mmCIF file of C-alpha atoms in Angstrom:
data_model
loop_
_atom_site.group_PDB
_atom_site.id
_atom_site.type_symbol
_atom_site.label_atom_id
_atom_site.label_comp_id
_atom_site.label_asym_id
_atom_site.label_seq_id
_atom_site.Cartn_x
_atom_site.Cartn_y
_atom_site.Cartn_z
ATOM 1 C CA MET A 231 109.124 101.780 71.479
ATOM 2 C CA GLU A 232 112.310 103.145 73.698
ATOM 3 C CA TYR A 233 112.693 101.110 76.862
ATOM 4 C CA VAL A 234 113.414 103.352 79.916
ATOM 5 C CA LEU A 235 115.590 100.622 81.502
ATOM 6 C CA THR A 236 119.407 99.578 80.573
ATOM 7 C CA ALA A 237 121.700 97.450 81.974
ATOM 8 C CA THR A 238 124.337 100.328 81.314
ATOM 9 C CA LYS A 239 122.136 103.094 82.951
ATOM 10 C CA PRO A 240 121.422 102.029 86.582
ATOM 11 C CA GLU A 241 119.942 105.465 87.381
ATOM 12 C CA ALA A 242 117.179 105.023 84.769
ATOM 13 C CA ARG A 243 114.391 107.418 83.892
ATOM 14 C CA ALA A 244 112.136 104.613 85.261
ATOM 15 C CA GLY A 245 113.457 104.904 88.588
ATOM 16 C CA SER A 246 113.517 108.910 88.921
ATOM 17 C CA TYR A 247 109.782 108.644 87.764
ATOM 18 C CA TYR A 248 108.836 106.295 90.618
ATOM 19 C CA ASP A 249 110.710 108.105 93.112
ATOM 20 C CA LYS A 250 108.143 111.158 92.073
ATOM 21 C CA ILE A 251 104.813 109.283 92.148
ATOM 22 C CA TRP A 252 105.590 106.458 94.416
ATOM 23 C CA ARG A 253 102.609 107.782 96.601
ATOM 24 C CA LEU A 254 100.515 107.526 93.885
ATOM 25 C CA TYR A 255 101.163 104.081 92.810
ATOM 26 C CA ASP A 256 101.469 102.736 96.562
ATOM 27 C CA LEU A 257 97.700 104.361 96.909
ATOM 28 C CA THR A 258 96.467 102.608 94.095
ATOM 29 C CA PHE A 259 97.286 99.135 94.803
ATOM 30 C CA LYS A 260 96.033 99.677 98.282
ATOM 31 C CA LEU A 261 92.596 100.481 96.733
ATOM 32 C CA ASN A 262 92.339 98.353 94.062
ATOM 33 C CA GLY A 263 92.067 94.870 96.031
ATOM 34 C CA TYR A 264 95.582 93.390 94.363
ATOM 35 C CA GLY A 265 96.942 92.072 97.793
ATOM 36 C CA ARG A 266 93.707 90.384 98.309
ATOM 37 C CA SER A 267 93.882 88.936 94.815
ATOM 38 C CA LEU A 268 97.326 87.895 95.493
ATOM 39 C CA ASP A 269 96.337 86.213 98.821
ATOM 40 C CA GLN A 270 93.758 84.230 97.407
ATOM 41 C CA TYR A 271 95.900 83.228 94.299
ATOM 42 C CA PHE A 272 98.886 82.086 97.092
ATOM 43 C CA ALA A 273 96.105 80.361 98.826
ATOM 44 C CA ALA A 274 95.076 78.171 96.087
ATOM 45 C CA HIS A 275 98.645 77.932 94.262
ATOM 46 C CA PRO A 276 101.149 77.890 97.196
ATOM 47 C CA PRO A 277 104.487 79.245 96.426
ATOM 48 C CA PRO A 278 106.914 76.239 94.981
ATOM 49 C CA VAL A 279 109.555 76.645 97.575
ATOM 50 C CA SER A 280 110.440 74.880 100.693
ATOM 51 C CA ARG A 281 112.337 76.086 104.468
ATOM 52 C CA GLY A 282 115.114 78.227 103.466
ATOM 53 C CA ALA A 283 114.047 78.868 100.116
ATOM 54 C CA ARG A 284 116.018 82.081 98.457
ATOM 55 C CA ILE A 285 113.464 84.330 96.829
ATOM 56 C CA LEU A 286 113.711 87.739 94.863
ATOM 57 C CA ASP A 287 111.154 90.041 94.117
ATOM 58 C CA ALA A 288 112.245 91.733 91.071
ATOM 59 C CA GLY A 289 110.935 95.363 90.948
ATOM 60 C CA CYS A 290 109.153 95.048 93.917
ATOM 61 C CA GLY A 291 107.748 98.386 93.899
ATOM 62 C CA THR A 292 105.965 99.470 96.962
ATOM 63 C CA GLY A 293 105.984 96.014 97.979
ATOM 64 C CA THR A 294 102.271 94.520 97.113
ATOM 65 C CA LEU A 295 103.869 91.199 95.871
ATOM 66 C CA THR A 296 106.400 90.984 98.651
ATOM 67 C CA LEU A 297 103.779 91.374 101.334
ATOM 68 C CA ALA A 298 101.626 88.829 99.619
ATOM 69 C CA LEU A 299 104.684 86.209 99.963
ATOM 70 C CA VAL A 300 105.106 87.115 103.744
ATOM 71 C CA ARG A 301 101.698 86.616 104.358
ATOM 72 C CA ALA A 302 101.315 83.046 102.349
ATOM 73 C CA LEU A 303 104.774 81.612 103.635
ATOM 74 C CA ARG A 304 104.478 80.255 106.900
ATOM 75 C CA PHE A 305 108.338 79.087 107.461
ATOM 76 C CA PRO A 306 111.538 80.619 107.248
ATOM 77 C CA VAL A 307 112.661 81.992 103.547
ATOM 78 C CA ARG A 308 115.267 84.495 102.528
ATOM 79 C CA ILE A 309 113.393 87.346 100.197
ATOM 80 C CA THR A 310 115.058 89.827 98.944
ATOM 81 C CA ALA A 311 112.842 92.984 97.439
ATOM 82 C CA LEU A 312 114.496 95.098 94.770
ATOM 83 C CA ASP A 313 113.599 98.209 92.715
ATOM 84 C CA LEU A 314 115.225 100.747 90.733
ATOM 85 C CA SER A 315 113.258 103.237 92.589
ATOM 86 C CA ALA A 316 114.740 104.157 96.262
ATOM 87 C CA SER A 317 111.704 105.818 97.397
ATOM 88 C CA SER A 318 109.703 102.522 96.606
ATOM 89 C CA VAL A 319 112.079 100.104 98.169
ATOM 90 C CA THR A 320 111.813 102.580 101.795
ATOM 91 C CA ALA A 321 107.672 102.446 101.282
ATOM 92 C CA ALA A 322 108.182 98.616 100.665
ATOM 93 C CA ARG A 323 110.335 98.537 103.691
ATOM 94 C CA LYS A 324 107.794 100.316 105.887
ATOM 95 C CA ALA A 325 104.847 98.212 104.284
ATOM 96 C CA VAL A 326 106.192 95.238 105.608
ATOM 97 C CA ALA A 327 107.529 96.383 108.990
ATOM 98 C CA ASP A 328 103.842 97.555 109.888
ATOM 99 C CA SER A 329 102.695 94.033 108.672
ATOM 100 C CA GLU A 330 101.977 90.564 110.121
ATOM 101 C CA GLY A 331 104.094 87.687 108.960
ATOM 102 C CA ARG A 332 107.725 86.821 108.826
ATOM 103 C CA ARG A 333 109.072 90.253 108.518
ATOM 104 C CA ARG A 334 112.539 89.579 109.363
ATOM 105 C CA ASP A 335 112.849 87.353 106.369
ATOM 106 C CA VAL A 336 113.210 90.276 103.839
ATOM 107 C CA ASN A 337 115.967 91.988 102.918
ATOM 108 C CA TYR A 338 115.724 95.264 101.130
ATOM 109 C CA MET A 339 118.319 96.392 97.897
ATOM 110 C CA GLN A 340 118.318 99.194 95.107
ATOM 111 C CA GLY A 341 118.876 97.615 91.774
ATOM 112 C CA ASN A 342 118.173 97.289 88.184
ATOM 113 C CA VAL A 343 116.375 93.956 86.902
ATOM 114 C CA LEU A 344 118.417 93.961 83.645
ATOM 115 C CA SER A 345 121.605 94.101 85.521
ATOM 116 C CA LEU A 346 121.008 92.118 88.832
ATOM 117 C CA PRO A 347 123.782 92.366 91.388
ATOM 118 C CA PHE A 348 123.640 88.703 92.355
ATOM 119 C CA ALA A 349 125.627 85.695 91.199
ATOM 120 C CA ASP A 350 124.356 83.129 88.694
ATOM 121 C CA ASN A 351 121.791 80.388 90.574
ATOM 122 C CA SER A 352 121.337 82.898 93.428
ATOM 123 C CA PHE A 353 117.679 82.014 93.705
ATOM 124 C CA ASP A 354 114.846 79.422 94.091
ATOM 125 C CA PHE A 355 112.113 81.298 93.252
ATOM 126 C CA VAL A 356 111.843 84.870 91.483
ATOM 127 C CA VAL A 357 108.642 86.908 91.300
ATOM 128 C CA THR A 358 108.165 89.584 89.510
ATOM 129 C CA SER A 359 104.791 92.082 88.409
ATOM 130 C CA GLY A 360 104.837 95.294 86.704
ATOM 131 C CA ALA A 361 108.418 95.368 85.861
ATOM 132 C CA LEU A 362 109.364 93.693 82.610
ATOM 133 C CA GLU A 363 107.105 96.021 80.861
ATOM 134 C CA TYR A 364 109.364 98.399 81.491
ATOM 135 C CA MET A 365 112.521 96.706 79.357
ATOM 136 C CA SER A 366 113.221 94.527 76.532
ATOM 137 C CA LEU A 367 111.286 91.500 77.400
ATOM 138 C CA GLU A 368 113.858 88.993 76.197
ATOM 139 C CA ASP A 369 116.681 90.821 78.051
ATOM 140 C CA GLY A 370 114.641 90.973 81.323
ATOM 141 C CA LEU A 371 113.603 87.075 81.125
ATOM 142 C CA THR A 372 117.216 86.357 80.361
ATOM 143 C CA GLU A 373 118.811 88.296 83.015
ATOM 144 C CA LEU A 374 115.905 86.918 85.941
ATOM 145 C CA ALA A 375 116.698 83.286 84.323
ATOM 146 C CA ARG A 376 120.468 83.869 84.900
ATOM 147 C CA VAL A 377 119.728 84.184 88.843
ATOM 148 C CA ILE A 378 117.395 81.484 89.030
ATOM 149 C CA ALA A 379 119.017 78.100 90.275
ATOM 150 C CA PRO A 380 118.421 74.912 87.940
ATOM 151 C CA GLU A 381 114.893 73.892 88.508
ATOM 152 C CA GLY A 382 113.944 76.648 90.177
ATOM 153 C CA HIS A 383 110.734 78.665 89.155
ATOM 154 C CA LEU A 384 109.496 82.173 87.989
ATOM 155 C CA LEU A 385 106.406 83.618 88.996
ATOM 156 C CA HIS A 386 105.829 86.613 86.293
ATOM 157 C CA LEU A 387 102.506 88.514 86.698
ATOM 158 C CA PRO A 388 102.405 90.392 82.996
ATOM 159 C CA ILE A 389 100.245 92.942 81.993
ATOM 160 C CA ARG A 390 97.610 91.986 79.569
ATOM 161 C CA PRO A 391 95.898 94.124 77.191
ATOM 162 C CA SER A 392 92.931 95.767 78.081
ATOM 163 C CA LEU A 393 91.054 99.172 78.495
ATOM 164 C CA VAL A 394 92.292 99.727 81.982
ATOM 165 C CA SER A 395 95.815 98.406 81.334
ATOM 166 C CA THR A 396 95.858 100.963 78.469
ATOM 167 C CA PHE A 397 94.783 103.629 80.954
ATOM 168 C CA LEU A 398 97.628 102.581 83.342
ATOM 169 C CA GLU A 399 99.939 102.500 80.601
ATOM 170 C CA LEU A 400 99.615 106.002 80.015
ATOM 171 C CA CYS A 401 99.469 107.221 84.001
ATOM 172 C CA PHE A 402 102.591 104.698 84.588
ATOM 173 C CA ARG A 403 104.702 105.131 81.676
ATOM 174 C CA PHE A 404 104.934 101.414 80.389
ATOM 175 C CA LYS A 405 103.837 99.299 77.540
ATOM 176 C CA HIS A 406 102.536 95.926 77.827
ATOM 177 C CA HIS A 407 104.270 92.753 75.507
ATOM 178 C CA ALA A 408 102.077 90.883 73.630
ATOM 179 C CA PRO A 409 100.710 87.823 75.339
ATOM 180 C CA LYS A 410 101.565 85.482 72.654
ATOM 181 C CA LYS A 411 105.559 86.984 73.004
ATOM 182 C CA VAL A 412 105.335 86.815 76.721
ATOM 183 C CA LEU A 413 104.783 82.868 76.224
ATOM 184 C CA HIS A 414 107.258 82.611 73.622
ATOM 185 C CA ASP A 415 109.898 84.247 75.370
ATOM 186 C CA THR A 416 109.422 82.635 78.485
ATOM 187 C CA GLU A 417 109.266 79.316 76.593
ATOM 188 C CA ARG A 418 112.806 79.738 75.428
ATOM 189 C CA LEU A 419 114.260 79.492 78.987
ATOM 190 C CA PHE A 420 111.508 77.836 81.290
ATOM 191 C CA LYS A 421 109.265 74.971 81.003
ATOM 192 C CA VAL A 422 105.630 76.919 81.884
ATOM 193 C CA VAL A 423 103.830 75.193 84.529
ATOM 194 C CA ASP A 424 100.558 77.082 84.756
ATOM 195 C CA HIS A 425 99.139 80.103 83.248
ATOM 196 C CA TYR A 426 96.537 81.514 85.716
ATOM 197 C CA ARG A 427 93.883 84.016 84.702
ATOM 198 C CA PHE A 428 92.582 86.088 87.604
ATOM 199 C CA PRO A 429 89.001 86.155 87.794
ATOM 200 C CA PRO A 430 87.328 89.190 85.680
ATOM 201 C CA LEU A 431 85.656 90.612 88.757
ATOM 202 C CA GLN A 432 88.886 90.962 90.385
ATOM 203 C CA ALA A 433 90.601 94.382 89.942
ATOM 204 C CA ILE A 434 93.946 92.191 89.317
ATOM 205 C CA GLY A 435 92.053 90.443 86.488
ATOM 206 C CA TRP A 436 91.547 93.532 84.471
ATOM 207 C CA THR A 437 95.121 93.576 83.990
ATOM 208 C CA LYS A 438 97.136 90.869 84.686
ATOM 209 C CA THR A 439 97.623 86.992 84.503
ATOM 210 C CA ALA A 440 99.946 84.776 86.293
ATOM 211 C CA LEU A 441 102.442 82.700 84.663
ATOM 212 C CA LEU A 442 104.493 80.144 86.538
ATOM 213 C CA ALA A 443 107.500 78.702 84.822
ATOM 214 C CA GLN A 444 110.505 76.491 86.021
ATOM 215 C CA LYS A 445 113.840 77.049 84.837
ATOM 216 C CA ILE A 446 115.278 74.423 82.007
#
């Protein structure tokens, strides 16, 4: 397939596409219970960070995962929410501003996951959901690993193949990576700590798993 994000094209098609459909994307995530599922996940699996941790939400969209982190963390951290779509970043900023939790801990940036505007080892914890499906998995993971500090962690919520995800691929113009490839490419750069399967009755369980890995 032809991936729509490249390190040499910061104004890639995926960004402009989400600038047009961010309202539909945001409504989908507000209605399907993803946020509640993430709250339950973080309650049972607290993010592996401590006070003052540097956290990146790479491909934050309209802020569903960012919001879950804000709700889950009860101590000061520094969260950067980054997305290629300027409209999505604006929506994420508003969603966090209207929420409860440590709103002041979050900063926002427009940027490309394949060419992150950060130095090596800049973050202790990187989370990403629904972003690596728009690019070469190997390239995306390599760039995320670059900005994670030694012994830092990556939480990746990859799309898993299902009838629902096939439908969403058509709606949102992405392509899932085979689960075996996700695991293989992750283990090239990280030590897998946990591979969690969301309960099948949760909407998020129809489309995603949670892969927690530590940088080698």
